[in-house]
Short mmCIF file of C-alpha atoms in Angstrom, two decimals:
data_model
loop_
_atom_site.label_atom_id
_atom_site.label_comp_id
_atom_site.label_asym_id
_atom_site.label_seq_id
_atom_site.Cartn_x
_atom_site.Cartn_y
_atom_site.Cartn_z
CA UNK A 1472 152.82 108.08 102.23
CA UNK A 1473 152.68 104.96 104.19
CA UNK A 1474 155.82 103.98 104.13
CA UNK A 1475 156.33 107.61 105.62
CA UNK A 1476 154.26 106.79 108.65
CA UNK A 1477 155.85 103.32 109.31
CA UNK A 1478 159.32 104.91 109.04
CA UNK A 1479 157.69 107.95 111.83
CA UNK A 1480 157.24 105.19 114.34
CA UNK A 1481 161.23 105.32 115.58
CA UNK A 1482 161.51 108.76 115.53
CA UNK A 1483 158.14 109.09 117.61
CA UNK A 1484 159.27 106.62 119.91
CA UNK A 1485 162.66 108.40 120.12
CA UNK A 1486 161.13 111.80 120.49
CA UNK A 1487 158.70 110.48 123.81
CA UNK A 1488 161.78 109.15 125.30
CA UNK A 1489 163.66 111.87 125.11
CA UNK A 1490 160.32 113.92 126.25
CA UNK A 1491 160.10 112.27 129.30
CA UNK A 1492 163.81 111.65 130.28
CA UNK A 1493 166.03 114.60 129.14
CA UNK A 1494 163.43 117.45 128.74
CA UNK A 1495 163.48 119.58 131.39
CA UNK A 1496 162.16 123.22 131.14
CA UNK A 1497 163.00 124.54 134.96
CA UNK A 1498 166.87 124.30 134.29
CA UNK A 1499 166.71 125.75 131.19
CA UNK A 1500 169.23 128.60 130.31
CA UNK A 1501 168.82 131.42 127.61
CA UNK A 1502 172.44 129.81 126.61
CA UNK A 1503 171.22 126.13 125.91
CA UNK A 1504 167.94 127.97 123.72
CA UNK A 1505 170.32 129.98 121.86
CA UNK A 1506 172.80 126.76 121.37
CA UNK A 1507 168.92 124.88 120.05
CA UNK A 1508 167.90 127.46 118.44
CA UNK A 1509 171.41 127.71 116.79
CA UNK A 1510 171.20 124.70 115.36
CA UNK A 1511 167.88 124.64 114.17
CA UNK A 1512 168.82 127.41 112.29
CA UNK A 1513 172.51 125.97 110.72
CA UNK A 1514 170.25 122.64 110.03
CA UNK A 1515 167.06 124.66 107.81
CA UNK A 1516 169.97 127.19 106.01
CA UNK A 1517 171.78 123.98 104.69
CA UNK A 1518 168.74 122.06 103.88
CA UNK A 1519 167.60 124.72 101.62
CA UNK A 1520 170.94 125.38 100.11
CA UNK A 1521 170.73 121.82 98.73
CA UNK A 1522 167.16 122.37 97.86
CA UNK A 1523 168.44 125.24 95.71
CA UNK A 1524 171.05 123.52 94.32
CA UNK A 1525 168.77 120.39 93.48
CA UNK A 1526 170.78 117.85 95.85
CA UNK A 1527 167.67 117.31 97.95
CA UNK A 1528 164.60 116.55 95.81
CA UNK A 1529 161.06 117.59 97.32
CA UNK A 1530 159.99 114.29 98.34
CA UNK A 1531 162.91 113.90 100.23
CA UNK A 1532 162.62 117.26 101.85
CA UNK A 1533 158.90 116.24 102.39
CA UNK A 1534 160.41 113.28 104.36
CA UNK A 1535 162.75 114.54 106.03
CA UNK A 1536 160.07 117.47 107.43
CA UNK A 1537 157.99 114.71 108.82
CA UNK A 1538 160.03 112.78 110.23
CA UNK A 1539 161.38 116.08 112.52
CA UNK A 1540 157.62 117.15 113.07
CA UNK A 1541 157.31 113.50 114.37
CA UNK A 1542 160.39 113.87 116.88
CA UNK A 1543 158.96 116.55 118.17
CA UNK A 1544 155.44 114.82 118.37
CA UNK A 1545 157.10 112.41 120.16
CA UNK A 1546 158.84 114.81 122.31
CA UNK A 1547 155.33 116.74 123.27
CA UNK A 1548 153.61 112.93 124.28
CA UNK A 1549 157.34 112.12 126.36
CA UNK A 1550 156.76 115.56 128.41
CA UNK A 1551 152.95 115.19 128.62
CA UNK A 1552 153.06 111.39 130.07
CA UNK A 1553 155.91 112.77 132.03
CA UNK A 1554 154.33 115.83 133.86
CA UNK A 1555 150.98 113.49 134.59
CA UNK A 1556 153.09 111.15 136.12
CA UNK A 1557 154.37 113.96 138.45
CA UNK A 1558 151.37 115.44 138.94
CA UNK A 1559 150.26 112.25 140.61
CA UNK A 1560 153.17 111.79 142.77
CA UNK A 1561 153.31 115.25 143.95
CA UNK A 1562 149.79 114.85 145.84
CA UNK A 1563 147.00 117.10 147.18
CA UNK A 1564 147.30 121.34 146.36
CA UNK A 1565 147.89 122.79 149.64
CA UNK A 1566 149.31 126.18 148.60
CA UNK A 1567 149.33 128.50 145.56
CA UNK A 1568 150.16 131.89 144.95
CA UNK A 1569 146.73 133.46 143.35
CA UNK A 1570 147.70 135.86 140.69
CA UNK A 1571 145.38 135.60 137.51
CA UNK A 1572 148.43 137.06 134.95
CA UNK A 1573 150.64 134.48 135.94
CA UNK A 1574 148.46 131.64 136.45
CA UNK A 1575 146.49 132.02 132.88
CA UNK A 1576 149.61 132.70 131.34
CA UNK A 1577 149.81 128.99 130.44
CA UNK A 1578 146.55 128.28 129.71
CA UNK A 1579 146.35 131.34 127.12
CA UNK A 1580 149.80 129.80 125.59
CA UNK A 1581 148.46 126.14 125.82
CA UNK A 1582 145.00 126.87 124.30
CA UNK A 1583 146.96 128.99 121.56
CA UNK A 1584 148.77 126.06 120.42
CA UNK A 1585 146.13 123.87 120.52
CA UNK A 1586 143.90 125.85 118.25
CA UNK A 1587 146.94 126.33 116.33
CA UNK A 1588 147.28 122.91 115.42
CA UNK A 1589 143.83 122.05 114.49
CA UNK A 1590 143.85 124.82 112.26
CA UNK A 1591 146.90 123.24 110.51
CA UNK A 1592 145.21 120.10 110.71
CA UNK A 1593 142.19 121.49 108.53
CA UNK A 1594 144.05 123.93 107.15
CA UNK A 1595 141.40 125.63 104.29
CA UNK A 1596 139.07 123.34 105.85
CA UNK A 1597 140.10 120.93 102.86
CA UNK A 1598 140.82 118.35 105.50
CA UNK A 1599 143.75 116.65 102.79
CA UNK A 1600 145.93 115.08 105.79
CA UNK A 1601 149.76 114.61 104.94
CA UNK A 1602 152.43 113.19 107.35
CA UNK A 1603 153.85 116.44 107.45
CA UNK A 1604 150.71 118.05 108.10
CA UNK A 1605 149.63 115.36 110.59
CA UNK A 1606 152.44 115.58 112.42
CA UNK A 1607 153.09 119.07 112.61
CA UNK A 1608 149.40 119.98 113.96
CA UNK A 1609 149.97 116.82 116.62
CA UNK A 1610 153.70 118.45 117.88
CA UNK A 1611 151.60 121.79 118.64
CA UNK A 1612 148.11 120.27 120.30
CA UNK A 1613 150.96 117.91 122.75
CA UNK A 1614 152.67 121.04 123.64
CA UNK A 1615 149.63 123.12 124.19
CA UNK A 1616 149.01 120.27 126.61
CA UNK A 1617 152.29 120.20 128.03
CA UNK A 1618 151.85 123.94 128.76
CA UNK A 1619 148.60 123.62 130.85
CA UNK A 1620 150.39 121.15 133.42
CA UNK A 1621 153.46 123.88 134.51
CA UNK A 1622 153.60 125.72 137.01
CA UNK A 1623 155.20 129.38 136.93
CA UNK A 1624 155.01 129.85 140.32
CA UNK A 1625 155.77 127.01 142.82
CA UNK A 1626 152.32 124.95 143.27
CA UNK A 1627 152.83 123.59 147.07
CA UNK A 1628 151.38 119.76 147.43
CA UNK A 1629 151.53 117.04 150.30
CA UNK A 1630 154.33 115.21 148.49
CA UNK A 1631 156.23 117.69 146.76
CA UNK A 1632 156.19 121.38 145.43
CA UNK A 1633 156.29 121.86 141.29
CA UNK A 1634 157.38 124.35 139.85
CA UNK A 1635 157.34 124.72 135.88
CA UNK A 1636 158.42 121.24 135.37
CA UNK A 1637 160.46 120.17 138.16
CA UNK A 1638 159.28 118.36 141.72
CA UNK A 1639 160.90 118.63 144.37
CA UNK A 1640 160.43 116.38 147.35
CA UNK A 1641 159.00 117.42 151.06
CA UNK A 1642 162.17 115.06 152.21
CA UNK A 1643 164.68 117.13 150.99
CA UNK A 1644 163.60 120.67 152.38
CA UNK A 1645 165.73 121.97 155.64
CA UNK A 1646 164.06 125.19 156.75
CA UNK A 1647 162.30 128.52 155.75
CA UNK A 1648 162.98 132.23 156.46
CA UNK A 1649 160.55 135.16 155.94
CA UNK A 1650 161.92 137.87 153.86
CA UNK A 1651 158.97 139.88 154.39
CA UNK A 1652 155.35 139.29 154.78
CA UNK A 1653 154.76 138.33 151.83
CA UNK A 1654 157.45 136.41 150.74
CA UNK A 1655 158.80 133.56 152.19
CA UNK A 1656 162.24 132.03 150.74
CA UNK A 1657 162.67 127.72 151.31
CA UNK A 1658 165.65 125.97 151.56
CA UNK A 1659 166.02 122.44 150.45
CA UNK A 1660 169.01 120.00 150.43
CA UNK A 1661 169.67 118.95 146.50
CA UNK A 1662 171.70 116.33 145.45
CA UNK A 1663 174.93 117.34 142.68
CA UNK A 1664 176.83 114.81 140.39
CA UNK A 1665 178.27 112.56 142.22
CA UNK A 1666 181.61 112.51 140.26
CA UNK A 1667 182.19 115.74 141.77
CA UNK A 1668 182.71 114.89 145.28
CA UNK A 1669 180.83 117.77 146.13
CA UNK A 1670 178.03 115.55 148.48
CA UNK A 1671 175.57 118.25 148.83
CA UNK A 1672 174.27 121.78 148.47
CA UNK A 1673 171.33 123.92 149.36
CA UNK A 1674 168.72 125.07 146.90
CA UNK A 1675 166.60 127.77 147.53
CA UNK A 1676 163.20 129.10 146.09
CA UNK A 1677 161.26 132.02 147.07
CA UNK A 1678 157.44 131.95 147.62
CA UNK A 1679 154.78 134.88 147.11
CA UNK A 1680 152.24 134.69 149.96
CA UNK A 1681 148.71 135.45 149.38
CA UNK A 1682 147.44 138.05 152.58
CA UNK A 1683 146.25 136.72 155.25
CA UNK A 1684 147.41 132.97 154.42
CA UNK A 1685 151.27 133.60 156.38
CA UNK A 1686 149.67 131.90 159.66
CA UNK A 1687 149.07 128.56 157.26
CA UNK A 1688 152.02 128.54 155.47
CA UNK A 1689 154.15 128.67 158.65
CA UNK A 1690 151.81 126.03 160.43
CA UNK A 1691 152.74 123.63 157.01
CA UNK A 1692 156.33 124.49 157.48
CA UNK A 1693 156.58 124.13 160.64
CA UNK A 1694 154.97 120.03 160.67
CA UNK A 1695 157.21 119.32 158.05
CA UNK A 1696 160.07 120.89 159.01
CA UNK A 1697 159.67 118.73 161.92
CA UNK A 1698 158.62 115.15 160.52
CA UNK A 1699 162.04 115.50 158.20
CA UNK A 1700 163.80 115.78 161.65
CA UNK A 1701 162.31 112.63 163.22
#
């Protein structure tokens, strides 16, 4: 069992880099979590076709199982240290769009995987802790955790406005239109792939305006629609 753990340490060192550099929710397509999903699948089918066939022993099943539940461990403390970091960058709130379905969404997921993995954790309150079991309950507590720091709708801040998992910078936005009183649609200047030759396009994202709170947003706007132009 401890040589189990020591040989955990990589993979949980692989999974927070990857975490933190290549995980990013908010350009997520239902094509790349079929393509994951995919291969999650192909990967368990032929890992239990040599179980059946006895060319993968338990232990080494056992293994292998921790070793992925430590990955993604590793993935959930990448993204956590990731979206604190952001968090911190992007400033003061300014703006929000109040709607309690939406914004306890995440906290109702979060808290669901986080009492999800201290029930595996204890699971039959025999308290017996395995690698597998260890790591498994610590992959869904990180990602509970993860979930409480997005944003579904865009969370406007002095520095930057998240949304889900992705900040984007006061210096890149251009100007704002009102599609209607309560909804405002911002336009920002994003950067593409250089390779491409393709310099720059616009990004847009709409906003839902709480009543009565148009008159601030377009005052906010306004100042730094104007400081980007100086």
């Amino acid at each position: 069992m401890t040589l189990v753990y020591l040989v955990s340490i990589p993979f949980l060192l692989l999974g927070h880099f990857v975490g933190g550099q290549y995980t990013h929710l908010y350009s997520t397509t239902i094509r790349k979590t079929l393509q994951l999903v995919s291969l999650f699948i192909a990967i368990y089918v032929v890992a239990i076709l040599l179980f059946i066939n006895g060319l993968l022993s338990e232990a080494l099943a056992g293994t292998l199982m921790s070793l992925f539940y430590a990955f993604l461990t590793g993935i959930g403390m990448g993204k956590l240290y990731s979206q604190i970091e952001i968090k911190k960058i992007a400033g003061y709130p300014l703006y929000s769009f109040k709607n309690p379905i939406i914004n306890f969404a995440p906290l109702v997921i979060g808290s669901t995987l986080i009492i999800a993995g201290l029930l595996r954790i204890g699971w039959a309150f025999n308290f017996v802790i395995t690698p597998i079991r260890l790591f498994s309950s610590a992959s869904l507590i990180f990602f509970g955790l993860v979930s409480f720091t997005l944003y579904i709708t865009p969370n406007i801040r002095t520095n930057s406005i998240l949304i889900i998992d992705q900040a984007i910078d006061w210096k890149t936005f251009l100007d704002y239109h009102w599609l209607s009183e309560d909804e405002v649609q911002m336009i920002f200047e994003k950067e593409v792939d250089r390779s491409s030759n393709s310099g720059q396009i616009e990004s847009v994202i709409k906003i839902q305006v709480n009543p009565g709170e148009r008159v601030k947003l377009e005052r906010l706007f306004a100042m730094k629609k104007k400081l980007n132009k100086n």
